[in-house]
XYZ file of C-alpha atoms in Angstrom:
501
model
C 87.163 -224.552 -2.613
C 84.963 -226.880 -4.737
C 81.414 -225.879 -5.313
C 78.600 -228.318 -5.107
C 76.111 -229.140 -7.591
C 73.428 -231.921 -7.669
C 73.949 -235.229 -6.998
C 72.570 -238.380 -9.226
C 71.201 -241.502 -9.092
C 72.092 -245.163 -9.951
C 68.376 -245.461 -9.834
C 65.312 -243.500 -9.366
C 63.003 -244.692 -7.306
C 59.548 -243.373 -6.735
C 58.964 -241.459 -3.573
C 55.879 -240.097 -1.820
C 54.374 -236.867 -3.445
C 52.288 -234.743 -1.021
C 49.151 -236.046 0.003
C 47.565 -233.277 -1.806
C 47.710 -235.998 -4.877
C 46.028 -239.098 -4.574
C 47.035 -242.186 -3.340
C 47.845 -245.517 -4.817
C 45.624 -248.548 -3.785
C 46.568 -249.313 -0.335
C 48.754 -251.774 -0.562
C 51.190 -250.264 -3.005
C 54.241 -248.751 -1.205
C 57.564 -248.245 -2.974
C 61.520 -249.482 -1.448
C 63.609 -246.559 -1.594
C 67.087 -247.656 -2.207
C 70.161 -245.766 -1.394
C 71.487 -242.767 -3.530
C 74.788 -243.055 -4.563
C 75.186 -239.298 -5.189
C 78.210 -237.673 -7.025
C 79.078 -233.964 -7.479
C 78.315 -232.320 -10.936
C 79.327 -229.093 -12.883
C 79.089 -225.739 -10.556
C 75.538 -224.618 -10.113
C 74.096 -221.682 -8.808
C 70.875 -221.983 -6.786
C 67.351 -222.329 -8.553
C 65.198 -218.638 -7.388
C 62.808 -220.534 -4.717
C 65.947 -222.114 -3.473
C 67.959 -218.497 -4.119
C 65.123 -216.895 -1.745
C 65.595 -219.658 1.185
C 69.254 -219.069 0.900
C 68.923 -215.235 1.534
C 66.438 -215.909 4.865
C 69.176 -217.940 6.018
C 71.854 -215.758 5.662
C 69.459 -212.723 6.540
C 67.798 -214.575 9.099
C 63.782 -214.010 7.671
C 61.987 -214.762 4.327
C 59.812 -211.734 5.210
C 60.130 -207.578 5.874
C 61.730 -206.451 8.824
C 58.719 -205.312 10.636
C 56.726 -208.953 10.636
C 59.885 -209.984 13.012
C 59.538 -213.533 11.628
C 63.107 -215.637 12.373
C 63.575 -218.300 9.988
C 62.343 -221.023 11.080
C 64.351 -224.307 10.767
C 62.311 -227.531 9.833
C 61.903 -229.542 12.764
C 61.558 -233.562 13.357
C 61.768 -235.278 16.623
C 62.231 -239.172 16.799
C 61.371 -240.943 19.961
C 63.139 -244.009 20.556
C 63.588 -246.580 23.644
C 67.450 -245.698 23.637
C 69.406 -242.816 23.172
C 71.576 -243.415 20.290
C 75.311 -243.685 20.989
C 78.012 -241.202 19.386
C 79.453 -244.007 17.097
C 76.012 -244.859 15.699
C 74.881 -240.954 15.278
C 78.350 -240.271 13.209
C 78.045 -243.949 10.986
C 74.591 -242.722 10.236
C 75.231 -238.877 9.562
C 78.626 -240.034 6.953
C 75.584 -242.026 5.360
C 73.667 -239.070 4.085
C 77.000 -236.661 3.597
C 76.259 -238.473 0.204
C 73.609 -235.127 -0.581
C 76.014 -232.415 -1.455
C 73.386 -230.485 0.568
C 74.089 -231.461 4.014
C 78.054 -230.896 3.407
C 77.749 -227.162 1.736
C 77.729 -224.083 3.370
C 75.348 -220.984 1.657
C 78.279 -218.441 0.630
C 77.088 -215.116 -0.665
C 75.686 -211.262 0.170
C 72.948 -210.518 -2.601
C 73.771 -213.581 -4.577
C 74.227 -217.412 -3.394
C 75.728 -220.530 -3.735
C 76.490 -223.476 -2.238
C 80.030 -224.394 -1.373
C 81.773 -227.391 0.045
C 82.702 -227.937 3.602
C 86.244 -229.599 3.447
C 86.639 -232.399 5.687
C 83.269 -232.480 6.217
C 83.415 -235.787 8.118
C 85.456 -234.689 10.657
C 83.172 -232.185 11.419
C 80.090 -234.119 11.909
C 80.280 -234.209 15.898
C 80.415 -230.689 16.422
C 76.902 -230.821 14.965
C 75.466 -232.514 17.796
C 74.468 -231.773 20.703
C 73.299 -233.509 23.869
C 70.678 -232.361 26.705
C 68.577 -233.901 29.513
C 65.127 -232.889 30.614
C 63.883 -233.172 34.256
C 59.714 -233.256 33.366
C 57.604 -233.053 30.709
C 56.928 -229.442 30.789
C 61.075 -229.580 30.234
C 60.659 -231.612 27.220
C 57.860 -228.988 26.158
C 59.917 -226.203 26.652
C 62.844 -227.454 24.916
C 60.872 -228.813 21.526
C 59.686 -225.398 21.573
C 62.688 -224.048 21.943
C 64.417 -225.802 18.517
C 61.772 -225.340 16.774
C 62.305 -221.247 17.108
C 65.959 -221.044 17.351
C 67.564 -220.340 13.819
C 70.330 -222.493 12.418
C 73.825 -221.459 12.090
C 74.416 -220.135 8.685
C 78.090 -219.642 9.069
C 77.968 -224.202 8.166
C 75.953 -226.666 6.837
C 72.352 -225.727 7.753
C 71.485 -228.404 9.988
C 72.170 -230.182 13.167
C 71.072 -232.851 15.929
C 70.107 -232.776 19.783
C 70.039 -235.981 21.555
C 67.334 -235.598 24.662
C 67.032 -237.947 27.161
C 65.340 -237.967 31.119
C 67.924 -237.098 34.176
C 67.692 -239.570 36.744
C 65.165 -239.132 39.235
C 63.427 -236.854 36.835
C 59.389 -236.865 37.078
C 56.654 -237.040 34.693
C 53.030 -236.318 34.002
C 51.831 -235.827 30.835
C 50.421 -232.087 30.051
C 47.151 -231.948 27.538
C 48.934 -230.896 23.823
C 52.335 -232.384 25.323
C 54.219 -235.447 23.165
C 52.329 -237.696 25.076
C 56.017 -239.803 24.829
C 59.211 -239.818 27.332
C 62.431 -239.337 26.051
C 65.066 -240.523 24.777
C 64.138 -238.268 21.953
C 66.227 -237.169 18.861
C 65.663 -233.485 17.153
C 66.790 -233.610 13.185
C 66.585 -229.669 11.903
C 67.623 -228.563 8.707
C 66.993 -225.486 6.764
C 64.051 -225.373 3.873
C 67.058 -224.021 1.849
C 67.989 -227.553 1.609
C 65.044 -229.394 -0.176
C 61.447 -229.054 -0.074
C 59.481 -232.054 2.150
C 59.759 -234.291 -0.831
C 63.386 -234.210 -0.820
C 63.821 -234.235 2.691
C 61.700 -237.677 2.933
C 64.399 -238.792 0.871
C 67.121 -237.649 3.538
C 65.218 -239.938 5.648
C 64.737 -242.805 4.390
C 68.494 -242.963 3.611
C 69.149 -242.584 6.804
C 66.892 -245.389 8.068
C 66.508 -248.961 7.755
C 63.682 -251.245 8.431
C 64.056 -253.510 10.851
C 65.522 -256.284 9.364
C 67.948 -253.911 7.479
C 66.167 -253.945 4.278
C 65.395 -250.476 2.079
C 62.654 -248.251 3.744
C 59.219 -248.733 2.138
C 56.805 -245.564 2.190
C 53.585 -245.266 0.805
C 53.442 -244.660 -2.814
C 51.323 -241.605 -3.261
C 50.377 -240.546 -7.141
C 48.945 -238.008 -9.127
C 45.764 -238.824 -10.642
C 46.524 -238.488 -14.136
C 44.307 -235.473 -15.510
C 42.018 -236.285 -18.505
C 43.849 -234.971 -21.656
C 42.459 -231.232 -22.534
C 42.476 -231.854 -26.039
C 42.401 -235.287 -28.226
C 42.908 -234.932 -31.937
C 43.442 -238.555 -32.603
C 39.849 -238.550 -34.334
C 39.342 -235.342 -37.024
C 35.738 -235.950 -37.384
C 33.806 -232.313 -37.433
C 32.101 -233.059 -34.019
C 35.705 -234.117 -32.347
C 37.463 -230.909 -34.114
C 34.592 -228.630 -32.201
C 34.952 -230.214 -28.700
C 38.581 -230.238 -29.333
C 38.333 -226.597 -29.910
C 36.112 -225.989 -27.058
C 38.231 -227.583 -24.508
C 41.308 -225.315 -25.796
C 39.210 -222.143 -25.243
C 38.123 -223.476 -21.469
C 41.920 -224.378 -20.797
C 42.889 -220.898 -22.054
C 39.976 -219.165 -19.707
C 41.323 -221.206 -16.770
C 44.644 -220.084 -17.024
C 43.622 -216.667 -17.628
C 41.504 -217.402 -14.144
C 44.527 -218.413 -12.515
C 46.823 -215.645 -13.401
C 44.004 -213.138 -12.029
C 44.086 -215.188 -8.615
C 47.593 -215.412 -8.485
C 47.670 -211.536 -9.002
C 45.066 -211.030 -6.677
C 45.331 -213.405 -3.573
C 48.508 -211.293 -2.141
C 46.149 -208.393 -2.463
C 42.547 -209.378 -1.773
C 40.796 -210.048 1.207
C 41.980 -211.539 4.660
C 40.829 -214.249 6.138
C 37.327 -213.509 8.491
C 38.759 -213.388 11.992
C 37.935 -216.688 14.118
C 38.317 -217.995 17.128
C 41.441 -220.000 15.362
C 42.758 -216.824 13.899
C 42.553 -213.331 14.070
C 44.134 -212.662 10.885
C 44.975 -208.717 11.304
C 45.681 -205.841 8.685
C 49.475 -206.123 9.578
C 50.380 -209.728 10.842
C 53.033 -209.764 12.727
C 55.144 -212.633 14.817
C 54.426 -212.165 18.586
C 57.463 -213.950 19.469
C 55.544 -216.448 21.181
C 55.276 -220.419 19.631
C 54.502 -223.721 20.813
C 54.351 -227.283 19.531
C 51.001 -228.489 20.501
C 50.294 -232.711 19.618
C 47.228 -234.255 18.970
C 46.351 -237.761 19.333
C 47.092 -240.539 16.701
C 44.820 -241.835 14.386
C 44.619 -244.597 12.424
C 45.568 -244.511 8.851
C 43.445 -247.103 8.568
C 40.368 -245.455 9.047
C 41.312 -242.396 6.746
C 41.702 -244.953 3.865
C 38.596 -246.823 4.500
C 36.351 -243.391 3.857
C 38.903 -243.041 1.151
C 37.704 -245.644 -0.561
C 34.146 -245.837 0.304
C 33.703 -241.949 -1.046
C 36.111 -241.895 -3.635
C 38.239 -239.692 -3.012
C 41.690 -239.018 -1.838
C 43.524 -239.277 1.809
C 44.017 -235.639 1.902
C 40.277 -235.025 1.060
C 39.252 -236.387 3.909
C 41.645 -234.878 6.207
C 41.313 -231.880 4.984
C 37.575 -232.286 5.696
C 38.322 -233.556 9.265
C 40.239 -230.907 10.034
C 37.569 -228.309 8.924
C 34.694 -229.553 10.836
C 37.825 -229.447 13.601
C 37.959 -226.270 13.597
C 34.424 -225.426 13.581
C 33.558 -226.999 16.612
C 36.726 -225.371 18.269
C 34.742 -222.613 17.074
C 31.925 -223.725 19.178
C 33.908 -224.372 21.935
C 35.639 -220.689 22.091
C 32.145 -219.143 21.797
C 32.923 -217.814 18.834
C 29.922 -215.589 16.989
C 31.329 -216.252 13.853
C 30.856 -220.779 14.509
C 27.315 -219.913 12.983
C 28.334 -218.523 9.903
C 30.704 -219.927 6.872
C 33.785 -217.728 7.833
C 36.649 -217.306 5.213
C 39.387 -219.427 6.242
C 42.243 -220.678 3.978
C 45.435 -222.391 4.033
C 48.328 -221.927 2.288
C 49.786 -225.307 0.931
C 53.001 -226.414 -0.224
C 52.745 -227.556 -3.731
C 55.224 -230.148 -4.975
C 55.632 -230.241 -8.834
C 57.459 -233.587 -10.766
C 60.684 -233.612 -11.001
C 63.156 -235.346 -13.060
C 65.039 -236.865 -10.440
C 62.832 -237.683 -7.527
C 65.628 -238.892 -5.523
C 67.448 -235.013 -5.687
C 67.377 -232.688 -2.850
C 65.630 -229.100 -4.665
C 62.804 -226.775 -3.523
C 60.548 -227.690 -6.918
C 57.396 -226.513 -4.957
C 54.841 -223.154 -4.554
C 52.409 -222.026 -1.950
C 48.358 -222.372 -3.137
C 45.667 -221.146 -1.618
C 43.004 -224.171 -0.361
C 39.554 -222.799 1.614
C 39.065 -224.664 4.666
C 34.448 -225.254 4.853
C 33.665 -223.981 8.323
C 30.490 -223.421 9.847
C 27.833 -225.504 10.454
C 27.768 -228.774 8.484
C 27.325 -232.397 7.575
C 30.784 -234.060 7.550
C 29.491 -235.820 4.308
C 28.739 -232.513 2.796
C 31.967 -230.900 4.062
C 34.242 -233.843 2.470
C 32.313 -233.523 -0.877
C 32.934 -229.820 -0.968
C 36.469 -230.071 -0.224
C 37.003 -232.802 -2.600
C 35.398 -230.958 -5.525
C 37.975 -227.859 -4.409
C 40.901 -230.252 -4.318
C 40.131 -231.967 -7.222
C 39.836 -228.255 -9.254
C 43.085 -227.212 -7.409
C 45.076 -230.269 -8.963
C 43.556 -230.002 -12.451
C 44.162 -226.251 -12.407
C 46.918 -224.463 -13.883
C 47.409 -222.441 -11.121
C 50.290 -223.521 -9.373
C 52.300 -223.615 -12.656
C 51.115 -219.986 -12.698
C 51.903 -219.070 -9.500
C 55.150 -220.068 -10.046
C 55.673 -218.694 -12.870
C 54.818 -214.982 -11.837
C 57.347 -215.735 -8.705
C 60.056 -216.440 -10.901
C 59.338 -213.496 -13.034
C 59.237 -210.824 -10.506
C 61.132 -211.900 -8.055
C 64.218 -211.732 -11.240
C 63.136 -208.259 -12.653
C 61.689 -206.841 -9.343
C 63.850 -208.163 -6.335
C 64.451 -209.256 -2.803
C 62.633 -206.917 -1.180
C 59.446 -206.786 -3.661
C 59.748 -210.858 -2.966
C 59.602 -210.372 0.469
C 56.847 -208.413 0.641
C 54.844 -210.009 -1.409
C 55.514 -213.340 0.520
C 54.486 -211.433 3.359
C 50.927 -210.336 1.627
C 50.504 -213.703 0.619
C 50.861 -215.549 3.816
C 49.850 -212.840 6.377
C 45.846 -213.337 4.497
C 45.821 -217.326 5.488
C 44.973 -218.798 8.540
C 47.309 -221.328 8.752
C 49.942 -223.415 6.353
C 49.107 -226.615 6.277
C 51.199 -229.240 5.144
C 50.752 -233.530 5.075
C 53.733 -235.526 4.968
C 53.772 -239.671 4.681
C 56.197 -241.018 6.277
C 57.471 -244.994 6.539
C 54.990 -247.643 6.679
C 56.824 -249.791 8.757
C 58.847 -249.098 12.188
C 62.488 -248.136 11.059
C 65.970 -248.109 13.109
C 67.488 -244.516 12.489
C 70.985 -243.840 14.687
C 70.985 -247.515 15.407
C 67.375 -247.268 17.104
C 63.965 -248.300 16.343
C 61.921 -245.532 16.210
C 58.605 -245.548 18.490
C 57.020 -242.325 16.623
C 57.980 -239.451 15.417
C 56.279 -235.699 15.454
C 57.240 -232.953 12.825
C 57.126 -229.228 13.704
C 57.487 -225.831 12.188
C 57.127 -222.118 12.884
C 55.667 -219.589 10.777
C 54.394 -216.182 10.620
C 50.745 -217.686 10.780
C 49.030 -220.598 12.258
C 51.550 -224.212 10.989
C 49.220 -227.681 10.700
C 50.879 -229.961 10.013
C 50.119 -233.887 9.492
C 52.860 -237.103 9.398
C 52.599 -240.844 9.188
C 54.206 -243.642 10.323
C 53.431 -247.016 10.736
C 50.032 -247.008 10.102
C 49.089 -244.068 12.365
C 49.005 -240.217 11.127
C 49.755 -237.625 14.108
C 48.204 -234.267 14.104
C 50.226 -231.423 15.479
C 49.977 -227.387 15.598
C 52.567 -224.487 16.241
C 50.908 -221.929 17.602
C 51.028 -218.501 19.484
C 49.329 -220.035 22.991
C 47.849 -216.862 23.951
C 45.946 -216.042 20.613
C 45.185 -220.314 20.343
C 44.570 -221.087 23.920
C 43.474 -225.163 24.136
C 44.653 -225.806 20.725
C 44.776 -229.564 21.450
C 40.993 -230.094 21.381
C 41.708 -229.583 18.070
C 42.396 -233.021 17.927
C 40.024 -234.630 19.892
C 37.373 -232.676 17.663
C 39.437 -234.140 14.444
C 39.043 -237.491 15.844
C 35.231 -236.910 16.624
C 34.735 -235.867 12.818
C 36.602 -238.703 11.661
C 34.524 -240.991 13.877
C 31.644 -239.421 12.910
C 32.420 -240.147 8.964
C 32.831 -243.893 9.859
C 29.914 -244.434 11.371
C 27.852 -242.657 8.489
C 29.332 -245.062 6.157
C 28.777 -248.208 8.000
């Protein structure tokens, strides 16, 4: 059986980097054309991908005891009509083109991808088709994929078509989709690609409307001032040079120490949002709670006003969110700056932007509760974000993974995942999506909402079409009335407007 490798480009376009970076100038977005891939030598799987693989085929990234499934990563397309069988198979022999989606993880202790044969004949038992009588229905059944593992014994992903039975009823629930079906679940495994790569999977998938290459916002690193210059060799330059060598070399030695110690330092203080215990474990209990949308356009206006980035000021939306659900709870600790973090993907470059990989790492961003202007809170959090990206620490991060996770093993991995993620509050990820309404299974797509399970709190935040949607997986007993999270989000975003009018 042929083994699959990466695939390559004709071209390489640009594609959207996690907001964590900053932005281009508005109007900048970037076509994304299609990929063309081909099959290269045998290749085993990189160790982040290597450790996605095993929870797969193990069924958990994490010890036995936490009783954490793995989660599949979950997107749900609403759409006026439910796509017909013809147009879901045209579409899905489109992105067979990433060896991905056609390989099946083969291995016990050690992994690698290997080639479904016939893989286009095979497409339709992927899919599946359901109907939905309400909206508590609908609820249940989002919740439902987002929980239930994928099928390792194929190619880690699949598709449910939803759509309303006749006569069915419907009243909207607070935290529900807020949207009727026909709705269309994508879920693939994170042993696949990270989000970067899986935007990609997307917009191949899509068109716009008038059939043209997807366009999605362009977002950028802000390139980093150099740490040393020796283009000048005056005495003065040589010293500064010098000096900025030693503070790189102190920050890196700072970032090893916090890479070393996060997994084993404090938790987060317990809140009304989390009650981050000495031994987290998964109460078996998720569900997919969605916020309001928001106008992008409003989250680039501050953007620009404060100079700063789109993720700074959600980020700082989202804090002063969760303070005042703080506040609403009665929670003693809503007077007080309580320790709360988030553990966020972070995407490194990568030589072929258009390849499906997991080139990423979890870092640690504090969230600034407690009582506080909004001003104040989005200049803290952009000083934190902007030492996050010009820190080494990531690199570092990753860098200690690879090492012990190859001399020490699975199970030290696991556990050390565990410690890692078990002290956060929440992960938090932010996703752009297409700027423009797209047709995807021969449909134009209304909206779309992304969700995700985890051992801990998931936040997560997509785009599309000029609106960003807000939307939380949580245990409902332990995060009862987690949708005022949004309306509080949208109250601190309103509230930043105003001050800058």
């Amino acid at each position: 059986t042929p083994r699959c490798g990466r695939g390559v480009m004709n071209a390489k376009p640009r594609i959207a980097d996690p907001l964590l970076d900053d932005a281009a100038p508005d109007e900048v977005s970037v076509e994304m054309q299609g990929p063309g891939y081909t099959p290269l030598r045998p290749r085993r799987m990189s160790l982040m991908t290597h450790t996605l693989a095993r929870a797969a085929k193990t069924g958990t990234a994490f010890p036995s005891f936490a009783n954490v499934p793995d989660f599949p990563i979950t997107t749900f397309f609403f759409m006026d009509e439910a796509p017909n069988d013809a147009d879901l198979i045209e579409t899905l022999k489109k992105v067979m083109s990433f060896d991905r989606l056609r390989c099946v993880v083969m291995g016990e202790k050690t992994f690698e991808w290997e080639a479904v044969a016939d893989m286009e004949q095979k497409l339709a038992s992927h899919v599946t088709r359901a109907q939905v009588s309400s909206e508590l229905e609908l609820r249940a059944k989002m919740d439902a994929l987002i929980l239930e593992p994928l099928d390792a014994s194929r190619p880690l992903w699949d598709v449910t078509v939803v759509t309303l039975a006749p006569g069915a009823t419907w009243t909207d629930s607070p935290g529900g989709p807020g949207r009727k079906p026909p709705m269309v679940c994508v879920r693939l495994s994170h042993t696949i690609g990270d989000g970067i790569s899986l935007v990609n999977v997307l917009n191949e998938a899509c068109v716009s409307e008038d059939g043209s290459p997807v366009r999605t916002v362009n977002f950028q690193r802000r390139p980093n001032p150099k740490v040393w210059d020796w283009s000048t060799l005056s005495p003065v330059n040589i010293l500064m040079q010098i000096a900025n060598l030693i503070w790189y070399i102190l920050k890196c030695v700072y970032a090893v120490l916090r890479a070393l110690v996060t997994p084993f330092g404090p938790h987060d203080s317990k809140t009304a949002f989390c009650d981050t215990k000495t031994k987290v474990v998964y109460s078996g209990k998720r569900t997919l709670v969605t916020c309001p949308s928001f106008k992008l356009a409003d989250i680039r206006e501050v953007k620009t006003q404060m100079g700063c980035t789109v993720n700074d000021v959600v980020c700082a939306c989202l804090a002063g969110a969760l303070h005042k659900y703080q506040v609403y709870r009665g929670d003693p600790a809503a007077d007080r700056r309580p320790l709360v973090r988030a553990a966020v993907p972070y995407a490194f470059p990568r030589k072929n932007p258009a390849e499906l990989t997991n080139s990423w790492t979890f870092v640690s961003l504090p969230f600034f509760l407690g009582p506080m202007d909004i001003k104040d809170r989005l200049a803290k959090t952009k000083r934190r974000c902007d030492d996050m990206k010009r820190s080494p620490e990531a690199h570092v991060i990753a860098g200690i993974n690879t090492v012990a996770g190859k001399l020490l093993g699975a199970k030290f991995q696991s556990q050390t995942i565990y410690d890692f993620m078990s002290r956060h509050s929440m992960v938090f990820t932010n996703v752009p999506g297409p700027t423009a309404p797209v047709v995807l299974f021969g449909q134009k797509v209304k909206d779309f909402l992304f969700g995700m399970g985890n051992l801990v709190n998931q936040v997560s935040v997509i785009s599309y079409d000029g609106v960003m949607t807000l939307s939380l997986v949580v245990d409902p007993d332990a995060v009862p009335d987690a949708h005022m999270i949004g309306k509080f989000f949208q109250e601190e975003l309103d509230n930043l407007c105003a001050k800058l009018i």
